[in-house]
Coordinates of C-alpha atoms in Angstrom, one line a residue:
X8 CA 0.0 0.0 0.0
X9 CA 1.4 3.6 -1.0
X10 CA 1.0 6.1 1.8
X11 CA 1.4 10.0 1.9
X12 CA 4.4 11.1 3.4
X13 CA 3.4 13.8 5.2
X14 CA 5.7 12.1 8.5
X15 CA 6.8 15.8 10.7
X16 CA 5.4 19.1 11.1
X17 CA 2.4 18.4 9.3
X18 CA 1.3 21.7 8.6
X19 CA -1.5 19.9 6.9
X20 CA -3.4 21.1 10.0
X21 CA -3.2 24.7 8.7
X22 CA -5.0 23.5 5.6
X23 CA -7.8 21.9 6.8
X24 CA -9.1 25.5 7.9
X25 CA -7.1 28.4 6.8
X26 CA -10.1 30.1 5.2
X27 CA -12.7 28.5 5.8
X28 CA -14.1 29.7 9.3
X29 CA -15.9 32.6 9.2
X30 CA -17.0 34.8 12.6
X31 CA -20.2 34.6 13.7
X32 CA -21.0 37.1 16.6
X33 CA -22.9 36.7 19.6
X34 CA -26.0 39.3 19.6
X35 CA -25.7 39.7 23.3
X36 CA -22.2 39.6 24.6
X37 CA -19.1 42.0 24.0
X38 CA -16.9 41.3 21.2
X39 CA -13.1 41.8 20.8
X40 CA -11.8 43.3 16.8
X41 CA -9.8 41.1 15.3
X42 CA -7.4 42.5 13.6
X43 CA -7.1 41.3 9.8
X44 CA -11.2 40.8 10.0
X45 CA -14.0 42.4 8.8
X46 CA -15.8 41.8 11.2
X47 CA -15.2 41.4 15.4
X48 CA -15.4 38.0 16.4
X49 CA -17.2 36.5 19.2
X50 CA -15.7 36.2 23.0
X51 CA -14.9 32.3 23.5
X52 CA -17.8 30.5 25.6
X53 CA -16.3 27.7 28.1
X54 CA -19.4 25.5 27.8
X55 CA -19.2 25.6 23.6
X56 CA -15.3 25.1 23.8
X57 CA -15.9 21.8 26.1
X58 CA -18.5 20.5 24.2
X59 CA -16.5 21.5 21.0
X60 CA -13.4 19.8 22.2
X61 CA -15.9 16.6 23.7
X62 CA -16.3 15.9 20.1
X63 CA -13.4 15.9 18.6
X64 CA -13.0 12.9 21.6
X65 CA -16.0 11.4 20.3
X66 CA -14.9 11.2 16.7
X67 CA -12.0 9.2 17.7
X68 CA -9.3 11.0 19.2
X69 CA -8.0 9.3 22.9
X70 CA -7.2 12.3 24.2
X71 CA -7.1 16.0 23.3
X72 CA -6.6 18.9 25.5
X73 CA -6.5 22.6 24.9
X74 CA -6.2 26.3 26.0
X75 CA -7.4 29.2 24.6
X76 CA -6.6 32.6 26.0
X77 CA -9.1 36.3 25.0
X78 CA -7.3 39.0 26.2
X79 CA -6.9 38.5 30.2
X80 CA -8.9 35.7 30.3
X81 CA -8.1 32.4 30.0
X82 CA -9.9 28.7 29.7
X83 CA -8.2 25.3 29.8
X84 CA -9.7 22.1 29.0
X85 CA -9.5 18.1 28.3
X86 CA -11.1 15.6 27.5
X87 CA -10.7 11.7 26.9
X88 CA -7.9 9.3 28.3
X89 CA -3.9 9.8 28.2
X90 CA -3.7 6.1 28.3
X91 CA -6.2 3.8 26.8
X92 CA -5.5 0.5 28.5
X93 CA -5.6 1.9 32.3
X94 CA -8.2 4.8 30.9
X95 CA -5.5 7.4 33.1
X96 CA -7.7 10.6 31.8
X97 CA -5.9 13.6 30.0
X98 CA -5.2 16.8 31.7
X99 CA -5.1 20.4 30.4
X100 CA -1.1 21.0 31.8
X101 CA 0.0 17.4 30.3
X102 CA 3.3 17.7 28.3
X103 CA 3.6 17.0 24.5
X104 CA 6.3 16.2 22.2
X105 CA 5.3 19.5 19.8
X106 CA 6.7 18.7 16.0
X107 CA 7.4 21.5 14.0
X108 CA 6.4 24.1 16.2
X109 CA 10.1 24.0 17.1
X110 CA 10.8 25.7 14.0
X111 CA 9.4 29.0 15.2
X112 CA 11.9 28.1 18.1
X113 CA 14.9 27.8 15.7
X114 CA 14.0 30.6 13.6
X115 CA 13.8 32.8 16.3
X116 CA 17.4 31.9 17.7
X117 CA 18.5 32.4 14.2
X118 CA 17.0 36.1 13.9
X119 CA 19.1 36.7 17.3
X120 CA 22.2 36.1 16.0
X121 CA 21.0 38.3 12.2
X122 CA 20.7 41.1 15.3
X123 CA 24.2 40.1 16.1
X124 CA 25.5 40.5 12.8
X125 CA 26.7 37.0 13.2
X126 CA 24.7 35.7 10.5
X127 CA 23.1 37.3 7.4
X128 CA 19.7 36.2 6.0
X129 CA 21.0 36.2 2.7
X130 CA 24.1 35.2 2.2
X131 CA 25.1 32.0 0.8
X132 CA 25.2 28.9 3.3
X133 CA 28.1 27.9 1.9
X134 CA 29.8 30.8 3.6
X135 CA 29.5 29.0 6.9
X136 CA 28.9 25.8 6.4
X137 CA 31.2 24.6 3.2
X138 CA 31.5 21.2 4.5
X139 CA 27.7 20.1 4.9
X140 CA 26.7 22.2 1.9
X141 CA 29.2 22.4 -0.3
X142 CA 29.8 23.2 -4.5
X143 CA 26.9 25.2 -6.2
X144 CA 24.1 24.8 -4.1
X145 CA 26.3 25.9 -1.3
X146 CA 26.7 29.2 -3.2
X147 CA 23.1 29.7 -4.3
X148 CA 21.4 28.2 -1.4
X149 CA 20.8 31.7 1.2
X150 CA 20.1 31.4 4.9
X151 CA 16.2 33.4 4.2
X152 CA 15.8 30.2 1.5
X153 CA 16.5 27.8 4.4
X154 CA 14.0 29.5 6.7
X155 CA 11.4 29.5 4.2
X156 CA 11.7 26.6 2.5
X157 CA 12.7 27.5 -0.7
X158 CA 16.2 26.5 -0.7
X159 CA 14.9 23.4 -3.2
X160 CA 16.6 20.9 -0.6
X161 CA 14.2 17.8 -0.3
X162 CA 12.7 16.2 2.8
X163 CA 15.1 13.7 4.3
X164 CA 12.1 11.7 6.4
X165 CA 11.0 9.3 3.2
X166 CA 14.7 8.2 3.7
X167 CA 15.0 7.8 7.3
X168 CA 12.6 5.2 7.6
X169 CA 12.4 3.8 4.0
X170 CA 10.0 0.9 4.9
X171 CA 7.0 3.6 5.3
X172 CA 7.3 3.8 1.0
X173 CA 6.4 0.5 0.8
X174 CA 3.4 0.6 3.2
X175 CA 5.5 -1.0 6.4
X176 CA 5.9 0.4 9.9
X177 CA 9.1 -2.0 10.2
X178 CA 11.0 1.5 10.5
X179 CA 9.9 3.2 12.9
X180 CA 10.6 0.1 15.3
X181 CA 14.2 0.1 14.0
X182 CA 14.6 3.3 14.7
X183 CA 12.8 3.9 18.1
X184 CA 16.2 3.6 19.7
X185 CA 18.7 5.0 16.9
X186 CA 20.9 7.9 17.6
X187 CA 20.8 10.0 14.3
X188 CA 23.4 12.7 13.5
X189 CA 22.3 15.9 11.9
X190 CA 24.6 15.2 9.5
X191 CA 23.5 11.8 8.0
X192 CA 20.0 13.1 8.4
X193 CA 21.3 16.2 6.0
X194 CA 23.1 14.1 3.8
X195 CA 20.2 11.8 3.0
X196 CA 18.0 15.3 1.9
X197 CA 21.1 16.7 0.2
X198 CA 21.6 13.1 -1.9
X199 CA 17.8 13.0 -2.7
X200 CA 16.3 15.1 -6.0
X201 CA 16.1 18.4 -5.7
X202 CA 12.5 20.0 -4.9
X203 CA 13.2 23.0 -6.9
X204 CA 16.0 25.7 -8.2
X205 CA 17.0 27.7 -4.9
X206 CA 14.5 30.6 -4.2
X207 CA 12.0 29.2 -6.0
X208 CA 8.8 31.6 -6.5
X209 CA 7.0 28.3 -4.1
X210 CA 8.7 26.9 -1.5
X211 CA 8.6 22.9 -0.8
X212 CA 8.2 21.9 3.2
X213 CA 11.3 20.5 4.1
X214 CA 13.1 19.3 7.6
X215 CA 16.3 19.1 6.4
X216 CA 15.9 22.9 6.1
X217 CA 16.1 23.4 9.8
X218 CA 18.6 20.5 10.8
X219 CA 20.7 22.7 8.6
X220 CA 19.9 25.6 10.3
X221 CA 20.8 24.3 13.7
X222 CA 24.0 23.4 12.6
X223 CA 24.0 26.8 11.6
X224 CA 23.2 28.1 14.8
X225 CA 26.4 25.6 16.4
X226 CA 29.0 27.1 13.9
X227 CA 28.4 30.8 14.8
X228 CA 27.8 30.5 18.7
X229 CA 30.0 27.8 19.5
X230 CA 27.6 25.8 21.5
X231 CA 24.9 22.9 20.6
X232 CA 22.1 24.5 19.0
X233 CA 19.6 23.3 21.5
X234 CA 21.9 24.8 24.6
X235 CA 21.5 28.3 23.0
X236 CA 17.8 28.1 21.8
X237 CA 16.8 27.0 25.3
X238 CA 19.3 30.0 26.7
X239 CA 18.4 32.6 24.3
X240 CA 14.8 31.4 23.5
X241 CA 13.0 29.5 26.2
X242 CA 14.3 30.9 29.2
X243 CA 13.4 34.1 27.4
X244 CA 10.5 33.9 27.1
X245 CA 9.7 32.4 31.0
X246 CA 8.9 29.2 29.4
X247 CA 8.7 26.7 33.0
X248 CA 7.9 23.1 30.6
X249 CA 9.7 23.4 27.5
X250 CA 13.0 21.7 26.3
X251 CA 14.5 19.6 24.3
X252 CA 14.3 15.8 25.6
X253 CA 17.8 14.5 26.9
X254 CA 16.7 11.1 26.7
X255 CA 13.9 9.0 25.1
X256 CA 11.1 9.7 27.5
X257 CA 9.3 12.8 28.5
X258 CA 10.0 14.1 31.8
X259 CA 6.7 15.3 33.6
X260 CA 3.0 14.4 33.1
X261 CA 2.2 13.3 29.6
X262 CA -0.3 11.8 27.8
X263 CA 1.1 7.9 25.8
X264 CA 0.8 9.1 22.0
X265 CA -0.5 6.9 19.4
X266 CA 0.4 5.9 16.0
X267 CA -2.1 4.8 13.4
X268 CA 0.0 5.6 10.1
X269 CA -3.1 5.6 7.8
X270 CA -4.4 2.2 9.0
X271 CA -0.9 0.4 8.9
X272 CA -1.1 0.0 12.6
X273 CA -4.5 -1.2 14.1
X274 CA -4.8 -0.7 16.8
X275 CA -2.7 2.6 16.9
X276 CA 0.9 1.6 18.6
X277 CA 2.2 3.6 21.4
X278 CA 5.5 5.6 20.7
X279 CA 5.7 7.5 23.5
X280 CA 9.3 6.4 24.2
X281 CA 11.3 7.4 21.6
X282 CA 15.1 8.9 20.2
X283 CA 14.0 12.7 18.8
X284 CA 17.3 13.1 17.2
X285 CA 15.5 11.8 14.0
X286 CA 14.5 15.7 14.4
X287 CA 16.6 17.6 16.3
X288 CA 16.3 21.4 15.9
X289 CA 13.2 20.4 13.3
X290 CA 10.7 19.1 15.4
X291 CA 12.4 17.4 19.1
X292 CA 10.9 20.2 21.6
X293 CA 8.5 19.3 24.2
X294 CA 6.1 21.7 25.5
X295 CA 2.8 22.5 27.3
X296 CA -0.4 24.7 25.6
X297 CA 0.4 27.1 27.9
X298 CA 3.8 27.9 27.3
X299 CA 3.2 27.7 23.9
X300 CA 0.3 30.6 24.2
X301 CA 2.9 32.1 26.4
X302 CA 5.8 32.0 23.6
X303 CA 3.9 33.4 20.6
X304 CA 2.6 36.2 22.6
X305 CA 6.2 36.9 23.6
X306 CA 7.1 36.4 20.2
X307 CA 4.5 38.5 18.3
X308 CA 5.3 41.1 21.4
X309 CA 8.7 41.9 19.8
X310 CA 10.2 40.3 23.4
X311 CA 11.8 37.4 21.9
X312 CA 13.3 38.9 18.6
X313 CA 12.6 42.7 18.0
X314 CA 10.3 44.3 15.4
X315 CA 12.2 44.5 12.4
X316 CA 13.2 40.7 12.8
X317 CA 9.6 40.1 13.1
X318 CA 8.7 41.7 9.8
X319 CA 11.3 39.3 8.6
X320 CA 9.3 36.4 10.2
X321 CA 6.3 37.5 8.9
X322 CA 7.0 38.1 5.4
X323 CA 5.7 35.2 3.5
X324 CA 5.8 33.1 0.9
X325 CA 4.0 29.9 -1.1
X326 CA 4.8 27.0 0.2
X327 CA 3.6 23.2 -0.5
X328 CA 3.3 21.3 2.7
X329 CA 3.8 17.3 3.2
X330 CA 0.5 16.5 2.7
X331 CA 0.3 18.7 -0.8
X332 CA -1.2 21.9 0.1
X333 CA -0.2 25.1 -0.3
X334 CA -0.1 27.7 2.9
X335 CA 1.5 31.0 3.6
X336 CA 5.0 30.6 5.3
X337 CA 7.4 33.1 6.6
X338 CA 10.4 32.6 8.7
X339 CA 9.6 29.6 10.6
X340 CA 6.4 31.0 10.7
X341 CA 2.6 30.1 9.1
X342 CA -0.1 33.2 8.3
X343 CA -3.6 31.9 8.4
X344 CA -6.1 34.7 7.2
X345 CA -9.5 33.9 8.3
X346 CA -12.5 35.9 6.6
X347 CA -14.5 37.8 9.1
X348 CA -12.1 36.5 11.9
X349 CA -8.5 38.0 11.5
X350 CA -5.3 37.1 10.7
X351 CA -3.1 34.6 13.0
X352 CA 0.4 33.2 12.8
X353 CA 1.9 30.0 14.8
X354 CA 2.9 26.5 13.3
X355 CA 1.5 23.1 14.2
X356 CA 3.6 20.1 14.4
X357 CA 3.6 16.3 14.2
X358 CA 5.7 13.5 15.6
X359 CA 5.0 9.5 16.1
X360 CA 1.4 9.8 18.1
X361 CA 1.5 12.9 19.2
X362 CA -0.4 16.5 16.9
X363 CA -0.4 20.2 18.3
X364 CA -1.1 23.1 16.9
X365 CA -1.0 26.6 18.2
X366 CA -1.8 29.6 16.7
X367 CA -1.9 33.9 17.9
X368 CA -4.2 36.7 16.5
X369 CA -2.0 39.4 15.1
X370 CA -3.0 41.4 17.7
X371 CA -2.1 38.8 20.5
X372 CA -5.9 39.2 21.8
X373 CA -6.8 35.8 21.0
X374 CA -4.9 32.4 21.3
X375 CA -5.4 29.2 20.8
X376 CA -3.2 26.3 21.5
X377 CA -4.5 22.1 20.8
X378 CA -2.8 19.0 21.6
X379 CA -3.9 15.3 20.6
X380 CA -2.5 12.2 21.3
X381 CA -3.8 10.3 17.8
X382 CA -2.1 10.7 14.4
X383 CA -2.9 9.6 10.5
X384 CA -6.2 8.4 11.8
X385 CA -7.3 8.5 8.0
X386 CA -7.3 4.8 6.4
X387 CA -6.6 5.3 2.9
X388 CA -8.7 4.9 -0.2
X389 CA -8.2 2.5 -3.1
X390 CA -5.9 5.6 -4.7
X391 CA -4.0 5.7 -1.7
X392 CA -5.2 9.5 -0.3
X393 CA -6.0 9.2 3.2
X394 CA -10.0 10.1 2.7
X395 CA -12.3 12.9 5.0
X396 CA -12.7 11.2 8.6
X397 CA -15.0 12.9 11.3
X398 CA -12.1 13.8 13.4
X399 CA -11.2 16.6 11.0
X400 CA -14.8 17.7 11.0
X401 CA -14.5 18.1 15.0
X402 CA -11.3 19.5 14.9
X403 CA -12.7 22.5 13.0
X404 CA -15.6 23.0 15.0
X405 CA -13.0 23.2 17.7
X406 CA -10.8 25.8 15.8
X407 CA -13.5 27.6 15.1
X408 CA -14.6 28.0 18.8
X409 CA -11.4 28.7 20.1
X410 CA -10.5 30.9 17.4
X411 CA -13.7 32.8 16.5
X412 CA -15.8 32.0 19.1
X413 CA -18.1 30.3 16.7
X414 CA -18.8 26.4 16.2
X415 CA -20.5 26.4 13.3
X416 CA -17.9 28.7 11.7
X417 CA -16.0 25.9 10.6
X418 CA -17.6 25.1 6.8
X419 CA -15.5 22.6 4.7

């Protein structure tokens, strides 16, 4: 059986409802503007946002747990089990291995050093790192291309665990244990066809990007990426129950995270344990909703990088994801316009069993931050595209409530 590949930092999330949720408000309760919107969109409602998040439980999800934050208020909720054998239930403060979202992370100790004068966006990559990217693509390829994806430099993940091309989960066993280096993982992108010419009018979604770029960060600051993003970053931005893991299990409560890789394994197989140096300064970080609300405000605040690095951030461009949409991606950033509603950036993320997504109004007023502990839940068809599944129908209502403070905003 041929599967997607759409294995880390799904952004695929983003596409299920960038555009399609519309603000309905609420004739007798005070609204908040939402900048980007037409329209002001509705205060969020606990009871809806429970209900709203019940379902996405009820379509299948184990566990999912959110918060959602309106200006100084702030409402936290779970629902369904962190463990399905001992039915252990999920909690709202429960820690999450976080995909992609480290990106933002990474970008944002990159823009540091660009303050520094350490590193310029576009120069060549070859300049500082001749060895891991050398010749003509070291030359063309600029540090700006790496952080938006248009440096033509494939994915390396079809390569890392080459039995998920021929429809077998036999890698992700073999690997559950394996100590990657950045530079293997790198190699395997480097050696695979190129996506595109560097700075490409579209960008193509690609980890190998920001392995590179971490290495990156190691060459001009002397220290292991991860050291500095967590000095310079996390601890910046008061973050209490973020980090990079230092072994292969998650420190603090967590919810177990399960696999179903489009119906390959039924039941869905627990990967909580697991060696996240298959994604390193790509997608390794674990964090909490509430630091990651926390973060993006700080971010979007101009407390983490300052102003002009954040227009940098925010400048966008096309990009197609994993899964073979198109979204709007700056600097290890996504913009999601939503008519009526406003305009919010973030990133989502996916690893082995575990999905979160968290996303800021441009005028930090609104946040919304999801976690679930169920991934490619969607059995493919006879053409091998994972089909619609009512979990992505409750996952919009859920957007749309936390988002726009409307349920039925969320309109395939």
């Amino acid at each position: 059986m041929n599967i997607r590949l759409a294995m880390c930092g799904s952004v695929a999330a983003l596409s299920v409802y960038a555009g399609t949720v519309a603000a309905a408000p609420a004739p007798d309760e005070a609204h908040s503007v939402a900048a980007g919107g037409t329209r002001p969109s509705a205060p969020f409602r606990p009871a809806e946002l429970k209900s709203a998040l019940d379902g996405v439980q009820r379509a299948g999800i184990p566990g999912v747990y959110a918060e959602v934050r309106e200006g100084g208020r702030t409402w936290r909720g779970a629902s369904g089990v962190a463990d399905v054998t001992t039915g252990r239930p999920v909690t709202p403060d429960m820690r999450q291995r976080v995909g992609s979202i480290t990106k933002t992370f990474t970008a944002a100790a990159v823009m540091q050093q660009v303050e520094r004068g350490r590193i310029r966006l576009d120069a060549p990559i070859g300049d500082y790192l001749p060895q891991l990217v050398p010749g003509e693509r070291g030359r063309k390829i600029t540090v700006r291309m790496l952080l938006n994806n248009t440096s033509g430099i494939p994915d390396y993940i079809r390569y890392a665990f080459p039995s998920l091309q021929t429809g077998s989960p036999q890698s992700l066993d073999d690997n559950r244990f394996r100590q990657f280096r950045p530079a293997e993982l790198i190699e395997l992108g480097l050696n695979a066809p190129p996506t595109g010419e560097p700075g490409g009018h579209t960008g193509v979604y690609s980890n190998t990007n920001y392995l590179l770029l971490g290495q990156l960060l190691e060459h001009v600051t002397g220290i292991p990426a991860e050291k500095y993003i967590t000095r310079n970053v996390i601890e910046r931005a008061g973050l209490r129950h973020t980090g990079f893991p230092t072994g292969t299990r998650i420190q603090g409560p967590h919810s177990r995270m399960y696999e179903a890789l489009w119906g390959l394994l039924d039941p869905p197989r627990d990967y909580s344990v697991y060696n996240m140096s298959w994604t390193g300064t790509g997608a390794a970080l674990v964090s909490t909703t509430d630091d990651l609300n926390r973060f993006y405000s700080k971010l979007l605040d101009g407390k983490i990088v300052n102003r002009s690095s954040l227009e940098e951030m925010q400048r966008t461009v096309p990009v197609i994801a994993l899964d073979g949409s198109t979204i709007q991606y700056g600097l290890g950033l996504h913009k999601v316009d939503i008519p009526d509603c406003g305009t919010f950036w973030g990133h989502d993320g996916t690893v082995w069993g575990a999905g979160t997504i968290s996303l800021t109004r441009s005028d930090g007023k609104r946040q919304m931050s999801v976690a679930v502990n169920l991934q490619r839940w969607n059995t493919p068809d006879s053409s091998g595209k994972p089909p619609h599944h009512p979990i992505d129908d409750a996952l919009k209502t859920l957007y749309g409530q936390a988002m726009c403070g409307d349920g039925q905003a969320a309109r395939p």
